[in-house]
């Protein structure tokens, strides 16, 4: 494809016009013909008029015209290329942080034959069915934005809690609640984490200026309350029910907010309904996938580690949930030894508030119901059955597993290229973040998000967030373990390995990150399942 340029000078103003034309057509034209296409004549003479009429009668002209029409039609059909319309959805997807082969790495490091083989095997990506990001806010939404952004009387302050990914979810909902109330949002306050004692602030983890700029058309974001509200006591709401609607929020808070000026909300986790009007769902996607970008130092290190993982080919990212607090919260047992089971039992007994599910089910019943994290041995058997090459590169994310690194020996023995961020980092690279659990989680997030394939051994906020982002990025392969159906086969010792592998692969044929419609099940989060509100394909327009 050749790019031709014309410059039209008028006084001191210079306008550049670029025309994209196939190189074969450029080469077939004489230099005079090319100039006549690119330069606008100052006067139209009779000779020029005669030449134009003669040109229209020339069969070659019509042949060229038909060729161009056919070429553009093929581009539209094959590549969904439409040069005549702007992006109909307002926002284009953010490009991945790294290309398949990062800058500075020679493509010769990956042989063409090996690459083709990888694409046909475990690394083959699911069919995204042409879905792409589409945040086309309604005219009513855009009209109401004008008054919302002008308002200087209502301010929302939020305190978000939990781990980094839990805080992300609450920040998303905080922006949406501010929009519902027509209020300015003060930069969210991150509560000190109970488990890790992390005192990171918003700007330590996220890029505040980008957050503010990305949402400039939706909600006014400010760094602090104006001086006339600094000494006032805000209206505080501590007990917002679960899954409330926009109507509930307006009825509950709007009058008090108009009277007092400032509303303080705490503990927003799952407080806002997952089923909102279309524009508010789009806003959720805009916050999660566009506005919440990690701070530059975190992005820089995360991308460096990604380059190191990808330097010798594609890689799988595993989010392993084997930390002590995970076993305590889920009501499950690690099964490492009676001593470790006793540790978890005693911790759960002394801190019952940590148990997220207070079901009367026994550990065995919970395990068979798919409610427990997979162990290292179960993860290893699952990956083998799904076809992960023995020499495949694996990045594992997560905190230190209960029982230490030897707990991971089944995975390390089966897959020799098995790394975490500590293995990939150069001496001293992680030192500035050593006592910042949220920043360490953010680094894990970046390397996992950029992987060719991702899988979490258990649900959780990070797994859900990455699943949604990978769907929004083009439905990159994301494996969701079908624990409820597969665990009975894990317990069947008489099953031959080949038969086991065949069964497990069949159980996961539709769990590889293929497009899923959010509205097919009630209560699904749009930031995990962005179709249909935030993504569309050709059949949607």
Short mmCIF file of C-alpha atoms in Angstrom, two decimals:
data_model
loop_
_atom_site.label_atom_id
_atom_site.label_comp_id
_atom_site.label_asym_id
_atom_site.label_seq_id
_atom_site.Cartn_x
_atom_site.Cartn_y
_atom_site.Cartn_z
CA UNK A 1 0.00 0.00 0.00
CA UNK A 2 1.50 3.31 -1.00
CA UNK A 3 0.88 6.55 0.85
CA UNK A 4 0.81 9.69 -1.29
CA UNK A 5 0.90 13.19 0.13
CA UNK A 6 -0.10 16.56 -1.21
CA UNK A 7 0.63 19.93 0.31
CA UNK A 8 -1.55 22.90 -0.40
CA UNK A 9 0.03 26.17 0.66
CA UNK A 10 -2.03 29.21 1.25
CA UNK A 11 -0.29 32.14 2.87
CA UNK A 12 1.33 30.65 5.96
CA UNK A 13 -1.10 27.76 6.45
CA UNK A 14 -0.08 24.30 5.34
CA UNK A 15 -2.58 21.48 5.01
CA UNK A 16 -1.48 17.92 4.48
CA UNK A 17 -3.73 15.34 2.88
CA UNK A 18 -2.96 11.64 2.84
CA UNK A 19 -4.51 9.24 0.36
CA UNK A 20 -4.14 5.50 0.81
CA UNK A 21 -3.97 3.75 -2.59
CA UNK A 22 -2.73 0.27 -3.58
CA UNK A 23 0.87 0.46 -4.85
CA UNK A 24 -0.01 -1.39 -8.06
CA UNK A 25 -2.34 1.47 -9.02
CA UNK A 26 0.29 4.09 -8.17
CA UNK A 27 2.82 2.32 -10.39
CA UNK A 28 0.35 2.07 -13.29
CA UNK A 29 -0.17 5.85 -13.38
CA UNK A 30 2.13 8.28 -15.09
CA UNK A 31 3.67 11.06 -13.02
CA UNK A 32 1.40 13.62 -14.74
CA UNK A 33 -1.69 11.56 -13.95
CA UNK A 34 -0.56 11.21 -10.34
CA UNK A 35 -0.06 14.94 -10.01
CA UNK A 36 -3.53 15.56 -11.46
CA UNK A 37 -4.99 13.32 -8.72
CA UNK A 38 -3.13 15.02 -5.88
CA UNK A 39 -2.88 18.72 -6.79
CA UNK A 40 -5.92 20.97 -6.97
CA UNK A 41 -5.62 23.40 -9.93
CA UNK A 42 -6.01 27.11 -9.20
CA UNK A 43 -8.22 27.63 -12.22
CA UNK A 44 -10.38 25.35 -14.30
CA UNK A 45 -9.64 26.04 -17.94
CA UNK A 46 -11.64 24.94 -20.96
CA UNK A 47 -8.77 22.62 -21.86
CA UNK A 48 -9.04 21.02 -18.45
CA UNK A 49 -12.80 20.63 -18.88
CA UNK A 50 -12.27 19.00 -22.27
CA UNK A 51 -9.59 16.69 -20.82
CA UNK A 52 -11.93 15.71 -17.98
CA UNK A 53 -14.76 14.81 -20.35
CA UNK A 54 -12.32 12.88 -22.51
CA UNK A 55 -11.06 11.08 -19.39
CA UNK A 56 -14.59 10.05 -18.42
CA UNK A 57 -15.13 8.51 -21.86
CA UNK A 58 -11.90 6.54 -21.62
CA UNK A 59 -12.60 2.79 -20.85
CA UNK A 60 -9.45 2.66 -18.73
CA UNK A 61 -10.96 5.22 -16.36
CA UNK A 62 -14.06 3.12 -15.78
CA UNK A 63 -11.92 0.00 -15.39
CA UNK A 64 -9.88 1.74 -12.71
CA UNK A 65 -13.06 2.94 -10.97
CA UNK A 66 -14.57 -0.57 -10.94
CA UNK A 67 -11.28 -2.00 -9.70
CA UNK A 68 -11.22 0.43 -6.76
CA UNK A 69 -14.85 -0.34 -5.85
CA UNK A 70 -14.15 -4.07 -5.95
CA UNK A 71 -11.00 -3.65 -3.87
CA UNK A 72 -12.80 -1.66 -1.16
CA UNK A 73 -15.66 -4.16 -1.14
CA UNK A 74 -13.21 -7.02 -0.56
CA UNK A 75 -11.54 -5.08 2.25
CA UNK A 76 -14.94 -4.54 3.87
CA UNK A 77 -15.89 -8.22 3.60
CA UNK A 78 -12.54 -9.72 4.63
CA UNK A 79 -11.20 -7.26 7.18
CA UNK A 80 -14.28 -5.26 8.21
CA UNK A 81 -12.59 -2.17 6.73
CA UNK A 82 -14.84 0.80 6.13
CA UNK A 83 -12.94 3.92 5.04
CA UNK A 84 -16.04 6.06 4.81
CA UNK A 85 -17.32 5.95 8.37
CA UNK A 86 -15.64 7.03 11.61
CA UNK A 87 -15.50 4.63 14.53
CA UNK A 88 -19.20 4.22 15.39
CA UNK A 89 -18.53 3.45 19.03
CA UNK A 90 -16.63 6.50 20.20
CA UNK A 91 -13.85 4.61 21.99
CA UNK A 92 -11.41 2.21 20.41
CA UNK A 93 -9.84 -0.54 22.52
CA UNK A 94 -6.55 0.19 24.20
CA UNK A 95 -3.73 -1.66 22.52
CA UNK A 96 -2.08 -4.41 24.51
CA UNK A 97 0.94 -3.28 26.46
CA UNK A 98 3.18 -5.51 24.37
CA UNK A 99 2.99 -6.98 20.90
CA UNK A 100 3.33 -10.72 20.36
CA UNK A 101 7.07 -10.22 20.01
CA UNK A 102 8.25 -7.22 22.04
CA UNK A 103 10.33 -4.40 20.61
CA UNK A 104 14.03 -5.12 20.69
CA UNK A 105 13.56 -8.89 20.40
CA UNK A 106 14.47 -10.37 17.05
CA UNK A 107 11.72 -12.29 15.32
CA UNK A 108 14.35 -14.84 14.39
CA UNK A 109 14.23 -16.05 18.00
CA UNK A 110 10.95 -17.75 17.15
CA UNK A 111 11.07 -20.01 14.14
CA UNK A 112 8.15 -19.82 11.74
CA UNK A 113 7.61 -23.59 11.92
CA UNK A 114 7.45 -23.51 15.73
CA UNK A 115 5.08 -20.54 15.69
CA UNK A 116 2.70 -22.29 13.29
CA UNK A 117 2.78 -25.41 15.43
CA UNK A 118 2.05 -23.41 18.58
CA UNK A 119 -0.97 -21.73 17.00
CA UNK A 120 -2.40 -25.12 16.06
CA UNK A 121 -1.86 -26.59 19.51
CA UNK A 122 -2.50 -25.43 23.04
CA UNK A 123 -1.76 -21.79 22.16
CA UNK A 124 -4.50 -21.49 19.55
CA UNK A 125 -6.87 -18.65 20.42
CA UNK A 126 -10.69 -18.95 20.54
CA UNK A 127 -12.93 -17.52 17.84
CA UNK A 128 -13.96 -14.06 19.06
CA UNK A 129 -16.83 -13.97 16.53
CA UNK A 130 -15.81 -10.47 15.47
CA UNK A 131 -16.74 -8.83 18.80
CA UNK A 132 -14.93 -5.57 19.51
CA UNK A 133 -15.26 -2.81 22.14
CA UNK A 134 -18.14 -0.41 21.57
CA UNK A 135 -19.01 2.28 24.12
CA UNK A 136 -21.63 4.27 22.22
CA UNK A 137 -23.31 6.32 24.94
CA UNK A 138 -26.81 7.58 24.19
CA UNK A 139 -27.62 11.16 23.23
CA UNK A 140 -29.52 11.53 26.53
CA UNK A 141 -26.44 10.45 28.51
CA UNK A 142 -24.24 12.95 26.68
CA UNK A 143 -26.78 15.73 27.16
CA UNK A 144 -27.07 15.15 30.90
CA UNK A 145 -23.26 15.14 31.16
CA UNK A 146 -23.20 18.89 30.55
CA UNK A 147 -25.15 19.71 33.73
CA UNK A 148 -23.42 17.01 35.80
CA UNK A 149 -19.96 18.34 34.98
CA UNK A 150 -21.02 21.91 35.76
CA UNK A 151 -22.35 21.05 39.23
CA UNK A 152 -20.33 22.38 42.17
CA UNK A 153 -22.72 21.54 45.00
CA UNK A 154 -22.48 17.74 45.48
CA UNK A 155 -19.41 15.72 46.39
CA UNK A 156 -18.98 11.97 46.93
CA UNK A 157 -16.22 10.59 49.15
CA UNK A 158 -15.66 6.81 49.16
CA UNK A 159 -13.49 4.52 51.28
CA UNK A 160 -12.69 1.24 49.51
CA UNK A 161 -11.40 -1.86 51.27
CA UNK A 162 -9.91 -5.29 50.63
CA UNK A 163 -7.14 -6.34 48.28
CA UNK A 164 -6.13 -4.43 45.16
CA UNK A 165 -8.59 -6.16 42.84
CA UNK A 166 -11.44 -5.83 45.32
CA UNK A 167 -10.63 -2.13 45.57
CA UNK A 168 -10.72 -1.85 41.76
CA UNK A 169 -14.27 -3.20 41.70
CA UNK A 170 -15.38 -0.71 44.35
CA UNK A 171 -13.75 2.20 42.51
CA UNK A 172 -15.68 1.23 39.36
CA UNK A 173 -18.94 1.32 41.28
CA UNK A 174 -17.97 4.56 43.05
CA UNK A 175 -17.70 6.32 39.68
CA UNK A 176 -21.08 4.97 38.61
CA UNK A 177 -22.72 6.04 41.90
CA UNK A 178 -21.23 9.54 41.49
CA UNK A 179 -22.75 9.67 38.01
CA UNK A 180 -26.15 8.52 39.30
CA UNK A 181 -26.10 11.30 41.93
CA UNK A 182 -24.66 13.90 39.56
CA UNK A 183 -21.83 14.49 42.03
CA UNK A 184 -18.11 15.10 41.77
CA UNK A 185 -16.01 12.17 42.99
CA UNK A 186 -13.11 12.84 45.35
CA UNK A 187 -10.19 10.51 44.61
CA UNK A 188 -11.06 7.26 46.44
CA UNK A 189 -9.47 6.58 49.84
CA UNK A 190 -7.87 3.13 50.13
CA UNK A 191 -8.44 1.58 53.55
CA UNK A 192 -5.39 -0.07 55.12
CA UNK A 193 -5.59 -3.78 54.31
CA UNK A 194 -6.41 -5.88 57.39
CA UNK A 195 -4.39 -8.91 56.29
CA UNK A 196 -1.30 -7.36 54.64
CA UNK A 197 -1.16 -3.94 56.34
CA UNK A 198 -0.63 -2.19 53.01
CA UNK A 199 -0.91 1.61 53.36
CA UNK A 200 -0.74 2.43 49.63
CA UNK A 201 -2.78 5.39 48.40
CA UNK A 202 -4.69 5.68 45.12
CA UNK A 203 -1.87 7.43 43.26
CA UNK A 204 0.65 4.81 44.45
CA UNK A 205 -1.22 2.14 42.50
CA UNK A 206 -3.17 3.95 39.77
CA UNK A 207 -2.41 6.79 37.37
CA UNK A 208 -4.59 9.54 38.85
CA UNK A 209 -4.17 12.05 36.02
CA UNK A 210 -5.12 9.45 33.44
CA UNK A 211 -8.11 8.39 35.58
CA UNK A 212 -9.30 11.99 35.75
CA UNK A 213 -8.76 12.64 32.04
CA UNK A 214 -10.37 9.41 30.85
CA UNK A 215 -13.58 10.22 32.75
CA UNK A 216 -13.65 13.93 31.92
CA UNK A 217 -16.86 13.53 29.87
CA UNK A 218 -18.66 11.44 32.49
CA UNK A 219 -17.84 12.42 36.09
CA UNK A 220 -15.81 15.25 37.56
CA UNK A 221 -12.87 13.76 39.47
CA UNK A 222 -11.14 15.96 42.07
CA UNK A 223 -8.12 15.37 44.29
CA UNK A 224 -9.69 16.85 47.44
CA UNK A 225 -12.80 18.58 48.73
CA UNK A 226 -13.09 22.33 48.13
CA UNK A 227 -12.11 24.52 51.09
CA UNK A 228 -15.70 25.39 52.04
CA UNK A 229 -16.39 21.69 52.74
CA UNK A 230 -13.16 20.69 54.45
CA UNK A 231 -14.42 21.43 57.97
CA UNK A 232 -17.97 20.14 57.49
CA UNK A 233 -19.01 16.71 58.71
CA UNK A 234 -20.19 14.65 55.72
CA UNK A 235 -23.31 12.53 55.71
CA UNK A 236 -22.03 8.98 56.24
CA UNK A 237 -23.72 5.79 55.08
CA UNK A 238 -22.20 2.59 56.48
CA UNK A 239 -24.85 0.01 55.74
CA UNK A 240 -25.84 0.13 52.08
CA UNK A 241 -27.76 -3.06 51.18
CA UNK A 242 -26.49 -5.42 48.50
CA UNK A 243 -27.32 -4.95 44.80
CA UNK A 244 -29.21 -1.65 45.06
CA UNK A 245 -30.66 0.09 41.98
CA UNK A 246 -30.02 3.64 40.71
CA UNK A 247 -33.54 4.55 41.86
CA UNK A 248 -32.76 3.36 45.40
CA UNK A 249 -29.53 5.39 45.46
CA UNK A 250 -31.26 8.60 44.35
CA UNK A 251 -34.16 8.14 46.78
CA UNK A 252 -31.81 7.37 49.68
CA UNK A 253 -29.02 9.90 49.19
CA UNK A 254 -29.92 12.75 46.85
CA UNK A 255 -31.92 14.97 49.25
CA UNK A 256 -29.36 14.64 52.04
CA UNK A 257 -26.54 15.24 49.62
CA UNK A 258 -28.10 18.42 48.28
CA UNK A 259 -28.62 19.62 51.84
CA UNK A 260 -25.19 18.71 53.27
CA UNK A 261 -23.08 18.85 50.11
CA UNK A 262 -20.89 15.82 50.93
CA UNK A 263 -21.75 12.12 51.15
CA UNK A 264 -19.32 9.53 52.57
CA UNK A 265 -19.72 5.88 51.56
CA UNK A 266 -17.80 2.87 52.89
CA UNK A 267 -17.71 -0.78 51.93
CA UNK A 268 -19.08 -0.62 48.39
CA UNK A 269 -18.32 -4.25 47.56
CA UNK A 270 -21.33 -5.70 45.69
CA UNK A 271 -23.56 -2.85 46.88
CA UNK A 272 -24.52 -1.65 43.40
CA UNK A 273 -26.71 -3.88 41.24
CA UNK A 274 -25.02 -5.82 38.41
CA UNK A 275 -28.04 -5.10 36.21
CA UNK A 276 -28.04 -1.40 35.35
CA UNK A 277 -29.28 0.71 32.43
CA UNK A 278 -27.11 0.34 29.32
CA UNK A 279 -25.29 3.69 29.65
CA UNK A 280 -24.24 2.93 33.23
CA UNK A 281 -22.98 -0.51 32.19
CA UNK A 282 -20.90 1.18 29.50
CA UNK A 283 -19.55 3.55 32.14
CA UNK A 284 -18.52 0.56 34.23
CA UNK A 285 -16.55 -0.77 31.26
CA UNK A 286 -15.01 2.63 30.60
CA UNK A 287 -13.74 2.85 34.17
CA UNK A 288 -12.49 -0.75 34.36
CA UNK A 289 -10.90 -1.05 30.92
CA UNK A 290 -9.86 2.53 30.10
CA UNK A 291 -9.64 4.77 33.16
CA UNK A 292 -8.08 2.51 35.81
CA UNK A 293 -4.53 2.32 34.51
CA UNK A 294 -1.67 1.39 36.83
CA UNK A 295 0.88 4.03 37.84
CA UNK A 296 3.88 4.39 35.45
CA UNK A 297 6.48 2.65 37.70
CA UNK A 298 4.20 -0.39 38.05
CA UNK A 299 3.45 -0.53 34.32
CA UNK A 300 7.12 -0.22 33.47
CA UNK A 301 8.19 -3.11 35.69
CA UNK A 302 5.19 -5.26 34.73
CA UNK A 303 6.00 -4.82 31.04
CA UNK A 304 9.66 -5.66 31.61
CA UNK A 305 8.70 -8.93 33.27
CA UNK A 306 6.30 -9.64 30.42
CA UNK A 307 9.11 -9.17 27.89
CA UNK A 308 11.28 -11.62 29.81
CA UNK A 309 8.50 -14.21 29.87
CA UNK A 310 7.77 -13.79 26.18
CA UNK A 311 11.39 -13.66 25.00
CA UNK A 312 11.35 -17.36 24.04
CA UNK A 313 7.78 -17.72 22.88
CA UNK A 314 4.20 -17.71 24.20
CA UNK A 315 3.41 -18.31 27.84
CA UNK A 316 0.60 -19.38 30.17
CA UNK A 317 -0.22 -17.32 33.28
CA UNK A 318 -1.61 -19.16 36.31
CA UNK A 319 -3.24 -17.39 39.25
CA UNK A 320 -2.72 -19.86 42.09
CA UNK A 321 -4.94 -19.40 45.16
CA UNK A 322 -3.10 -21.37 47.84
CA UNK A 323 -2.35 -18.73 50.47
CA UNK A 324 -3.31 -19.28 54.11
CA UNK A 325 -6.10 -16.68 54.05
CA UNK A 326 -7.68 -18.30 50.97
CA UNK A 327 -8.05 -21.63 52.74
CA UNK A 328 -9.48 -19.83 55.79
CA UNK A 329 -11.98 -17.77 53.79
CA UNK A 330 -13.28 -20.59 51.56
CA UNK A 331 -13.96 -23.06 54.36
CA UNK A 332 -11.69 -25.57 52.62
CA UNK A 333 -8.63 -27.55 53.76
CA UNK A 334 -5.28 -27.60 51.93
CA UNK A 335 -4.89 -31.35 52.44
CA UNK A 336 -1.12 -31.06 52.87
CA UNK A 337 -0.98 -32.76 56.25
CA UNK A 338 -3.04 -33.04 59.46
CA UNK A 339 -0.84 -30.29 60.97
CA UNK A 340 -1.68 -27.77 58.23
CA UNK A 341 -5.38 -28.69 58.33
CA UNK A 342 -5.33 -28.02 62.08
CA UNK A 343 -3.71 -24.59 61.52
CA UNK A 344 -6.52 -23.60 59.13
CA UNK A 345 -9.22 -24.97 61.43
CA UNK A 346 -7.89 -22.99 64.42
CA UNK A 347 -7.51 -19.78 62.40
CA UNK A 348 -11.06 -20.06 61.13
CA UNK A 349 -12.33 -20.68 64.64
CA UNK A 350 -10.52 -17.67 66.12
CA UNK A 351 -11.48 -15.30 63.27
CA UNK A 352 -14.94 -16.33 62.03
CA UNK A 353 -15.37 -12.94 60.31
CA UNK A 354 -12.87 -14.08 57.64
CA UNK A 355 -15.07 -16.98 56.51
CA UNK A 356 -16.82 -15.65 53.42
CA UNK A 357 -19.21 -18.57 53.13
CA UNK A 358 -20.77 -19.90 56.32
CA UNK A 359 -22.34 -22.94 54.77
CA UNK A 360 -22.98 -26.05 56.84
CA UNK A 361 -21.40 -28.17 54.11
CA UNK A 362 -18.47 -30.37 55.08
CA UNK A 363 -15.09 -29.82 53.46
CA UNK A 364 -15.64 -32.88 51.24
CA UNK A 365 -19.04 -31.63 50.06
CA UNK A 366 -17.62 -28.19 49.33
CA UNK A 367 -14.78 -29.77 47.36
CA UNK A 368 -17.11 -31.81 45.16
CA UNK A 369 -19.34 -28.76 44.64
CA UNK A 370 -16.37 -26.94 43.09
CA UNK A 371 -16.14 -24.38 45.89
CA UNK A 372 -12.51 -25.02 46.84
CA UNK A 373 -9.27 -23.88 45.19
CA UNK A 374 -7.42 -26.50 43.15
CA UNK A 375 -4.26 -27.95 44.67
CA UNK A 376 -0.93 -27.94 42.83
CA UNK A 377 -1.35 -31.61 41.88
CA UNK A 378 -4.84 -30.96 40.50
CA UNK A 379 -3.63 -27.93 38.51
CA UNK A 380 -0.78 -30.00 37.05
CA UNK A 381 -3.10 -32.83 35.96
CA UNK A 382 -5.56 -30.34 34.47
CA UNK A 383 -2.85 -28.56 32.45
CA UNK A 384 -1.46 -31.86 31.15
CA UNK A 385 -4.94 -32.95 30.07
CA UNK A 386 -5.53 -29.64 28.28
CA UNK A 387 -2.35 -30.10 26.27
CA UNK A 388 0.16 -27.70 27.83
CA UNK A 389 3.56 -28.67 26.33
CA UNK A 390 6.07 -30.07 28.82
CA UNK A 391 8.48 -27.31 27.74
CA UNK A 392 5.76 -24.66 27.89
CA UNK A 393 6.59 -21.43 29.72
CA UNK A 394 4.40 -20.77 32.77
CA UNK A 395 4.15 -17.64 34.91
CA UNK A 396 2.45 -18.14 38.24
CA UNK A 397 0.87 -15.23 40.11
CA UNK A 398 -0.26 -15.12 43.72
CA UNK A 399 1.03 -14.91 47.25
CA UNK A 400 3.21 -17.42 49.06
CA UNK A 401 1.35 -20.74 49.29
CA UNK A 402 0.66 -22.29 52.67
CA UNK A 403 3.43 -24.83 53.19
CA UNK A 404 6.04 -22.93 51.18
CA UNK A 405 7.35 -23.36 47.65
CA UNK A 406 7.69 -27.15 48.01
CA UNK A 407 3.89 -27.28 47.78
CA UNK A 408 4.31 -26.38 44.10
CA UNK A 409 6.66 -29.30 43.39
CA UNK A 410 4.12 -31.21 41.20
CA UNK A 411 3.99 -28.23 38.84
CA UNK A 412 7.73 -27.50 38.97
CA UNK A 413 8.58 -31.15 38.27
CA UNK A 414 6.22 -31.46 35.30
CA UNK A 415 6.95 -28.02 33.79
CA UNK A 416 10.59 -26.96 33.98
CA UNK A 417 9.95 -23.37 32.78
CA UNK A 418 7.91 -22.32 35.81
CA UNK A 419 8.45 -18.74 37.06
CA UNK A 420 6.98 -16.04 39.29
CA UNK A 421 7.84 -12.34 39.48
CA UNK A 422 10.66 -12.97 41.96
CA UNK A 423 12.29 -15.37 39.47
CA UNK A 424 12.01 -12.88 36.59
CA UNK A 425 13.06 -9.69 38.41
CA UNK A 426 16.65 -8.53 38.47
CA UNK A 427 18.30 -8.00 41.88
CA UNK A 428 16.75 -4.97 43.56
CA UNK A 429 13.90 -4.45 41.03
CA UNK A 430 11.19 -5.49 43.46
CA UNK A 431 12.74 -3.86 46.54
CA UNK A 432 10.79 -0.56 46.31
CA UNK A 433 7.53 -2.54 46.50
CA UNK A 434 8.61 -5.19 49.03
CA UNK A 435 6.00 -4.25 51.67
CA UNK A 436 3.31 -3.15 49.21
CA UNK A 437 1.06 -6.16 48.66
CA UNK A 438 -1.30 -4.19 46.41
CA UNK A 439 1.52 -3.13 44.09
CA UNK A 440 2.88 -6.68 43.99
CA UNK A 441 -0.62 -7.84 43.01
CA UNK A 442 -0.70 -5.16 40.29
CA UNK A 443 2.57 -6.49 38.81
CA UNK A 444 1.10 -10.01 38.79
CA UNK A 445 -1.98 -8.58 37.10
CA UNK A 446 0.01 -6.99 34.25
CA UNK A 447 2.06 -10.11 33.45
CA UNK A 448 -1.07 -12.29 33.62
CA UNK A 449 -3.14 -9.90 31.53
CA UNK A 450 -0.52 -9.89 28.76
CA UNK A 451 -0.16 -13.69 28.62
CA UNK A 452 -1.21 -15.82 25.65
CA UNK A 453 -3.31 -18.07 27.91
CA UNK A 454 -4.61 -17.38 31.42
CA UNK A 455 -6.13 -19.64 34.09
CA UNK A 456 -7.03 -19.13 37.75
CA UNK A 457 -7.05 -22.12 40.12
CA UNK A 458 -10.02 -20.54 41.92
CA UNK A 459 -12.40 -17.64 41.28
CA UNK A 460 -11.80 -14.32 42.99
CA UNK A 461 -11.54 -10.68 42.04
CA UNK A 462 -8.26 -10.88 40.13
CA UNK A 463 -9.33 -13.84 38.02
CA UNK A 464 -12.65 -12.16 37.20
CA UNK A 465 -11.01 -8.82 36.37
CA UNK A 466 -8.46 -10.42 34.03
CA UNK A 467 -11.13 -12.58 32.39
CA UNK A 468 -13.15 -9.46 31.59
CA UNK A 469 -10.16 -7.49 30.32
CA UNK A 470 -9.03 -10.37 28.07
CA UNK A 471 -12.55 -10.65 26.66
CA UNK A 472 -12.60 -6.89 26.00
CA UNK A 473 -9.15 -7.15 24.37
CA UNK A 474 -10.41 -9.59 21.74
CA UNK A 475 -11.31 -12.76 23.66
CA UNK A 476 -7.78 -13.95 24.39
CA UNK A 477 -7.69 -17.56 25.57
CA UNK A 478 -8.83 -17.79 29.20
CA UNK A 479 -9.41 -21.21 30.75
CA UNK A 480 -12.13 -21.53 33.40
CA UNK A 481 -11.68 -24.82 35.31
CA UNK A 482 -14.92 -26.81 35.40
CA UNK A 483 -14.29 -27.94 38.96
CA UNK A 484 -17.78 -29.18 39.74
CA UNK A 485 -17.78 -31.70 36.89
CA UNK A 486 -14.14 -32.69 36.72
CA UNK A 487 -13.25 -33.43 40.35
CA UNK A 488 -15.03 -36.80 40.42
CA UNK A 489 -12.72 -37.92 37.61
CA UNK A 490 -9.70 -36.76 39.60
CA UNK A 491 -10.78 -39.09 42.40
CA UNK A 492 -11.26 -42.07 40.04
CA UNK A 493 -7.91 -43.88 40.34
CA UNK A 494 -8.95 -46.66 37.93
CA UNK A 495 -9.27 -44.24 34.99
CA UNK A 496 -6.45 -44.56 32.45
CA UNK A 497 -4.52 -41.31 31.82
CA UNK A 498 -5.43 -41.15 28.11
CA UNK A 499 -9.13 -41.56 28.90
CA UNK A 500 -8.87 -39.03 31.74
CA UNK A 501 -7.24 -36.48 29.43
CA UNK A 502 -9.92 -36.99 26.78
CA UNK A 503 -12.73 -36.46 29.33
CA UNK A 504 -11.13 -33.35 30.83
CA UNK A 505 -10.52 -31.80 27.41
CA UNK A 506 -14.15 -32.44 26.45
CA UNK A 507 -15.43 -30.85 29.68
CA UNK A 508 -13.52 -27.65 28.87
CA UNK A 509 -14.32 -27.34 25.16
CA UNK A 510 -16.56 -24.31 25.87
CA UNK A 511 -14.46 -22.87 28.72
CA UNK A 512 -11.57 -21.38 26.73
CA UNK A 513 -12.59 -17.72 26.67
CA UNK A 514 -15.16 -17.83 23.89
CA UNK A 515 -17.64 -14.92 23.80
CA UNK A 516 -20.42 -15.21 26.40
CA UNK A 517 -23.52 -13.05 26.62
CA UNK A 518 -23.79 -11.43 30.05
CA UNK A 519 -27.57 -11.36 30.03
CA UNK A 520 -27.83 -15.14 29.55
CA UNK A 521 -27.57 -15.42 33.36
CA UNK A 522 -28.87 -12.96 35.97
CA UNK A 523 -26.47 -11.01 38.15
CA UNK A 524 -23.40 -11.26 35.91
CA UNK A 525 -20.86 -8.44 36.15
CA UNK A 526 -20.41 -6.52 32.89
CA UNK A 527 -16.70 -6.07 33.64
CA UNK A 528 -16.37 -9.86 33.50
CA UNK A 529 -18.83 -10.43 30.63
CA UNK A 530 -18.74 -7.23 28.50
CA UNK A 531 -21.14 -8.50 25.79
CA UNK A 532 -23.62 -7.08 24.77
CA UNK A 533 -23.40 -3.68 26.51
CA UNK A 534 -19.70 -2.97 25.86
CA UNK A 535 -18.85 -5.11 22.82
CA UNK A 536 -20.51 -5.71 19.47
CA UNK A 537 -19.88 -7.54 16.23
CA UNK A 538 -21.14 -6.81 12.71
CA UNK A 539 -24.50 -8.47 13.39
CA UNK A 540 -25.07 -6.06 16.33
CA UNK A 541 -25.07 -2.86 14.27
#
